[in-house]
PDB file of C-alpha atoms in Angstrom:
ATOM      1  CA  GLY A 237     -32.580  54.059 124.201  1.00  0.00           C
ATOM      2  CA  ILE A 238     -34.475  52.299 126.665  1.00  0.00           C
ATOM      3  CA  TYR A 239     -33.502  52.218 130.388  1.00  0.00           C
ATOM      4  CA  ILE A 240     -35.428  50.929 133.035  1.00  0.00           C
ATOM      5  CA  ASP A 241     -34.710  52.021 136.353  1.00  0.00           C
ATOM      6  CA  GLY A 242     -31.338  53.702 135.082  1.00  0.00           C
ATOM      7  CA  LYS A 243     -30.344  50.410 133.825  1.00  0.00           C
ATOM      8  CA  PRO A 244     -29.833  49.556 130.014  1.00  0.00           C
ATOM      9  CA  TYR A 245     -32.933  47.254 128.487  1.00  0.00           C
ATOM     10  CA  ALA A 246     -32.706  47.911 124.743  1.00  0.00           C
ATOM     11  CA  GLY A 247     -31.188  50.252 121.813  1.00  0.00           C
ATOM     12  CA  PHE A 248     -32.094  51.607 118.478  1.00  0.00           C
ATOM     13  CA  VAL A 249     -30.825  53.761 116.037  1.00  0.00           C
ATOM     14  CA  TYR A 250     -32.210  54.142 112.837  1.00  0.00           C
ATOM     15  CA  ASP A 251     -29.570  55.329 109.538  1.00  0.00           C
ATOM     16  CA  VAL A 252     -32.116  57.046 107.851  1.00  0.00           C
ATOM     17  CA  MET A 253     -29.992  57.221 104.503  1.00  0.00           C
ATOM     18  CA  ALA A 254     -29.474  54.029 104.560  1.00  0.00           C
ATOM     19  CA  ASP A 255     -32.913  52.596 105.809  1.00  0.00           C
ATOM     20  CA  VAL A 256     -30.761  50.564 108.176  1.00  0.00           C
ATOM     21  CA  LEU A 257     -32.088  50.019 111.828  1.00  0.00           C
ATOM     22  CA  TYR A 258     -29.411  49.080 114.377  1.00  0.00           C
ATOM     23  CA  HIS A 259     -31.016  47.300 117.373  1.00  0.00           C
ATOM     24  CA  ALA A 260     -29.826  45.025 120.906  1.00  0.00           C
ATOM     25  CA  LYS A 261     -31.694  43.923 123.406  1.00  0.00           C
ATOM     26  CA  VAL A 262     -29.128  43.451 126.806  1.00  0.00           C
ATOM     27  CA  GLY A 263     -28.458  40.078 126.369  1.00  0.00           C
ATOM     28  CA  GLU A 264     -29.488  39.316 123.171  1.00  0.00           C
ATOM     29  CA  GLY A 265     -27.039  40.364 120.833  1.00  0.00           C
ATOM     30  CA  ALA A 266     -27.046  43.608 118.674  1.00  0.00           C
ATOM     31  CA  PHE A 267     -27.796  43.704 115.058  1.00  0.00           C
ATOM     32  CA  ARG A 268     -28.132  45.458 111.893  1.00  0.00           C
ATOM     33  CA  GLY A 269     -31.454  44.746 110.583  1.00  0.00           C
ATOM     34  CA  ASN A 270     -31.601  41.084 111.070  1.00  0.00           C
ATOM     35  CA  GLN A 271     -27.989  40.450 110.624  1.00  0.00           C
ATOM     36  CA  ARG A 272     -26.104  39.718 114.135  1.00  0.00           C
ATOM     37  CA  LEU A 273     -23.102  41.797 114.692  1.00  0.00           C
ATOM     38  CA  GLU A 274     -19.894  40.241 115.816  1.00  0.00           C
ATOM     39  CA  PRO A 275     -18.209  41.134 118.917  1.00  0.00           C
ATOM     40  CA  LEU A 276     -15.140  43.916 118.217  1.00  0.00           C
ATOM     41  CA  ARG A 277     -11.794  42.745 117.726  1.00  0.00           C
ATOM     42  CA  SER A 278      -9.401  44.673 119.658  1.00  0.00           C
ATOM     43  CA  SER A 279      -6.676  47.383 117.835  1.00  0.00           C
ATOM     44  CA  ASN A 280      -4.275  50.008 118.422  1.00  0.00           C
ATOM     45  CA  LEU A 281      -4.589  53.599 117.609  1.00  0.00           C
ATOM     46  CA  ARG A 282      -1.933  53.712 114.741  1.00  0.00           C
ATOM     47  CA  GLN A 283      -4.448  51.138 113.026  1.00  0.00           C
ATOM     48  CA  SER A 284      -7.317  52.777 113.913  1.00  0.00           C
ATOM     49  CA  ILE A 285      -9.978  55.110 112.092  1.00  0.00           C
ATOM     50  CA  ILE A 286     -11.790  57.366 114.743  1.00  0.00           C
ATOM     51  CA  GLY A 287     -14.645  59.266 114.941  1.00  0.00           C
ATOM     52  CA  ILE A 288     -14.600  63.130 116.074  1.00  0.00           C
ATOM     53  CA  ASN A 289     -16.093  66.508 115.048  1.00  0.00           C
ATOM     54  CA  PRO A 290     -13.327  68.347 113.620  1.00  0.00           C
ATOM     55  CA  ASN A 291     -14.677  71.562 115.254  1.00  0.00           C
ATOM     56  CA  TRP A 292     -13.312  70.259 118.550  1.00  0.00           C
ATOM     57  CA  LEU A 293     -10.057  70.230 117.265  1.00  0.00           C
ATOM     58  CA  THR A 294     -10.045  74.140 117.171  1.00  0.00           C
ATOM     59  CA  LYS A 295     -10.984  74.792 120.951  1.00  0.00           C
ATOM     60  CA  PRO A 296      -8.307  75.346 123.576  1.00  0.00           C
ATOM     61  CA  VAL A 297      -7.041  72.377 125.607  1.00  0.00           C
ATOM     62  CA  LEU A 298      -9.281  69.902 124.282  1.00  0.00           C
ATOM     63  CA  GLY A 299      -7.619  70.624 120.830  1.00  0.00           C
ATOM     64  CA  GLU A 300      -4.344  70.036 121.691  1.00  0.00           C
ATOM     65  CA  ILE A 301      -5.282  66.678 123.347  1.00  0.00           C
ATOM     66  CA  PHE A 302      -7.637  65.732 120.423  1.00  0.00           C
ATOM     67  CA  LYS A 303      -5.051  66.679 117.869  1.00  0.00           C
ATOM     68  CA  GLU A 304      -2.394  64.201 119.559  1.00  0.00           C
ATOM     69  CA  ILE A 305      -5.116  61.859 119.138  1.00  0.00           C
ATOM     70  CA  VAL A 306      -6.251  62.341 115.453  1.00  0.00           C
ATOM     71  CA  ASN A 307      -2.596  62.274 114.445  1.00  0.00           C
ATOM     72  CA  ASP A 308      -1.418  59.279 115.907  1.00  0.00           C
ATOM     73  CA  SER A 309      -4.284  57.606 114.281  1.00  0.00           C
ATOM     74  CA  ARG A 310      -4.641  55.921 110.675  1.00  0.00           C
ATOM     75  CA  SER A 311      -7.526  58.758 109.881  1.00  0.00           C
ATOM     76  CA  ALA A 312     -10.473  60.291 111.505  1.00  0.00           C
ATOM     77  CA  ARG A 313     -14.282  60.833 110.212  1.00  0.00           C
ATOM     78  CA  ALA A 314     -17.035  62.924 111.283  1.00  0.00           C
ATOM     79  CA  TYR A 315     -20.501  61.630 110.470  1.00  0.00           C
ATOM     80  CA  GLY A 316     -22.343  64.329 112.025  1.00  0.00           C
ATOM     81  CA  SER A 317     -24.305  62.006 114.287  1.00  0.00           C
ATOM     82  CA  ALA A 318     -23.391  60.540 117.673  1.00  0.00           C
ATOM     83  CA  ALA A 319     -25.737  57.552 117.314  1.00  0.00           C
ATOM     84  CA  LEU A 320     -24.423  56.907 114.070  1.00  0.00           C
ATOM     85  CA  GLU A 321     -20.997  57.492 115.062  1.00  0.00           C
ATOM     86  CA  ILE A 322     -21.344  54.980 118.114  1.00  0.00           C
ATOM     87  CA  VAL A 323     -23.113  52.337 115.741  1.00  0.00           C
ATOM     88  CA  SER A 324     -20.019  52.612 113.622  1.00  0.00           C
ATOM     89  CA  VAL A 325     -18.015  51.667 116.454  1.00  0.00           C
ATOM     90  CA  ALA A 326     -19.880  48.914 117.206  1.00  0.00           C
ATOM     91  CA  THR A 327     -19.871  47.621 113.439  1.00  0.00           C
ATOM     92  CA  GLY A 328     -16.341  48.192 113.348  1.00  0.00           C
ATOM     93  CA  ASN A 329     -16.219  50.806 110.713  1.00  0.00           C
ATOM     94  CA  LEU A 330     -14.663  52.910 113.189  1.00  0.00           C
ATOM     95  CA  GLU A 331     -12.493  51.691 115.847  1.00  0.00           C
ATOM     96  CA  ALA A 332     -13.287  54.596 118.562  1.00  0.00           C
ATOM     97  CA  TYR A 333     -15.351  57.872 118.558  1.00  0.00           C
ATOM     98  CA  MET A 334     -14.881  60.536 121.140  1.00  0.00           C
ATOM     99  CA  THR A 335     -16.571  64.168 122.031  1.00  0.00           C
ATOM    100  CA  PRO A 336     -16.647  66.259 125.141  1.00  0.00           C
ATOM    101  CA  ARG A 337     -20.170  66.859 125.421  1.00  0.00           C
ATOM    102  CA  LEU A 338     -23.120  64.701 124.853  1.00  0.00           C
ATOM    103  CA  GLN A 339     -26.532  64.693 126.210  1.00  0.00           C
ATOM    104  CA  PRO A 340     -27.718  60.880 127.023  1.00  0.00           C
ATOM    105  CA  TRP A 341     -30.278  60.909 124.147  1.00  0.00           C
ATOM    106  CA  ASP A 342     -27.697  61.058 121.818  1.00  0.00           C
ATOM    107  CA  PHE A 343     -25.419  58.011 123.067  1.00  0.00           C
ATOM    108  CA  ALA A 344     -28.196  55.930 125.277  1.00  0.00           C
ATOM    109  CA  GLY A 345     -29.483  54.035 122.238  1.00  0.00           C
ATOM    110  CA  GLY A 346     -25.946  53.178 120.679  1.00  0.00           C
ATOM    111  CA  LEU A 347     -24.474  52.128 124.101  1.00  0.00           C
ATOM    112  CA  VAL A 348     -26.750  49.320 124.634  1.00  0.00           C
ATOM    113  CA  ILE A 349     -25.734  48.421 120.895  1.00  0.00           C
ATOM    114  CA  LEU A 350     -22.168  48.915 121.568  1.00  0.00           C
ATOM    115  CA  ASN A 351     -22.286  46.962 124.894  1.00  0.00           C
ATOM    116  CA  GLU A 352     -23.683  43.812 123.287  1.00  0.00           C
ATOM    117  CA  VAL A 353     -20.401  43.611 120.818  1.00  0.00           C
ATOM    118  CA  ASP A 354     -18.260  44.039 124.120  1.00  0.00           C
ATOM    119  CA  GLY A 355     -17.176  47.630 122.651  1.00  0.00           C
ATOM    120  CA  GLN A 356     -15.913  49.854 125.494  1.00  0.00           C
ATOM    121  CA  ALA A 357     -17.704  53.248 126.897  1.00  0.00           C
ATOM    122  CA  SER A 358     -16.459  55.906 129.486  1.00  0.00           C
ATOM    123  CA  ASN A 359     -16.285  59.973 129.782  1.00  0.00           C
ATOM    124  CA  LEU A 360     -13.051  61.191 128.938  1.00  0.00           C
ATOM    125  CA  LEU A 361     -11.673  60.581 132.677  1.00  0.00           C
ATOM    126  CA  GLY A 362     -12.312  56.790 132.355  1.00  0.00           C
ATOM    127  CA  GLU A 363     -15.620  56.839 134.370  1.00  0.00           C
ATOM    128  CA  PRO A 364     -18.752  54.991 133.445  1.00  0.00           C
ATOM    129  CA  LEU A 365     -21.409  57.160 131.431  1.00  0.00           C
ATOM    130  CA  THR A 366     -24.542  58.055 133.207  1.00  0.00           C
ATOM    131  CA  ILE A 367     -27.842  58.981 131.503  1.00  0.00           C
ATOM    132  CA  GLY A 368     -28.890  61.680 134.076  1.00  0.00           C
ATOM    133  CA  GLY A 369     -27.226  64.278 132.420  1.00  0.00           C
ATOM    134  CA  PRO A 370     -24.598  65.412 129.564  1.00  0.00           C
ATOM    135  CA  ASN A 371     -21.183  63.241 129.543  1.00  0.00           C
ATOM    136  CA  SER A 372     -17.935  63.106 127.417  1.00  0.00           C
ATOM    137  CA  VAL A 373     -17.946  60.426 125.736  1.00  0.00           C
ATOM    138  CA  LEU A 374     -15.135  57.913 124.701  1.00  0.00           C
ATOM    139  CA  VAL A 375     -16.522  54.786 122.867  1.00  0.00           C
ATOM    140  CA  GLY A 376     -14.332  52.190 121.135  1.00  0.00           C
ATOM    141  CA  ASN A 377     -13.255  48.318 120.850  1.00  0.00           C
ATOM    142  CA  ARG A 378     -11.059  47.385 124.003  1.00  0.00           C
ATOM    143  CA  GLY A 379      -7.399  47.976 122.875  1.00  0.00           C
ATOM    144  CA  VAL A 380      -7.913  51.309 121.592  1.00  0.00           C
ATOM    145  CA  HIS A 381     -10.273  52.773 124.456  1.00  0.00           C
ATOM    146  CA  ARG A 382      -7.441  51.764 126.777  1.00  0.00           C
ATOM    147  CA  GLU A 383      -4.753  52.986 124.708  1.00  0.00           C
ATOM    148  CA  ILE A 384      -6.507  56.426 123.998  1.00  0.00           C
ATOM    149  CA  LEU A 385      -7.520  56.598 128.114  1.00  0.00           C
ATOM    150  CA  ASP A 386      -4.075  55.801 129.455  1.00  0.00           C
ATOM    151  CA  VAL A 387      -1.762  57.131 126.786  1.00  0.00           C
ATOM    152  CA  TYR A 388      -3.350  60.565 125.403  1.00  0.00           C
ATOM    153  CA  LEU A 389      -6.041  61.566 128.203  1.00  0.00           C
ATOM    154  CA  GLU A 390      -4.603  60.489 131.739  1.00  0.00           C
ATOM    155  CA  PRO A 391      -1.643  62.819 131.119  1.00  0.00           C
ATOM    156  CA  HIS A 392      -4.075  65.635 130.680  1.00  0.00           C
ATOM    157  CA  ARG A 393      -6.359  64.271 133.881  1.00  0.00           C
ATOM    158  CA  ASP A 394      -6.220  67.394 135.525  1.00  0.00           C
ATOM    159  CA  ALA A 395      -6.871  69.786 132.591  1.00  0.00           C
ATOM    160  CA  LEU A 396      -9.710  67.284 131.677  1.00  0.00           C
ATOM    161  CA  ILE A 397     -11.445  67.379 135.201  1.00  0.00           C
ATOM    162  CA  GLN A 398     -11.397  71.420 134.593  1.00  0.00           C
ATOM    163  CA  LEU A 399     -13.486  71.044 131.534  1.00  0.00           C
ATOM    164  CA  HIS A 400     -16.071  68.491 133.434  1.00  0.00           C
TER     165      HIS A 400
END
């Protein structure tokens, strides 16, 4: 991602295996190659395929919180690349992606692309992501992002604050 004075300017994510470049410039839309990505449709968790690294399901506190989300979703996937998982949300192949810790270089490019299709992004507390250091990350379409925050994460806010 390219940020100027801390503000997003452009984002790029290259899928090496598929030889596809995802890209966006703020205010000009997001693209898969030359194909414009459509704005995301809202969904609820029960309809949704979410991205999550299964390793987090084994951790105390987070594991219990994340297991509830995974159990109530349609299905869960792990691609092994945060950037590709965020782009998968931007394309509608996933409805949400969450992880308790990412460095800015892992999410900055995908975040610009996601924003251009009306995707939602925050940390697990619902606060804006920052590019100055590591963040927990929750991205999704408008409906599932809000549902995960309100129904699943907010009741565990005190525990999540301790983990930040």
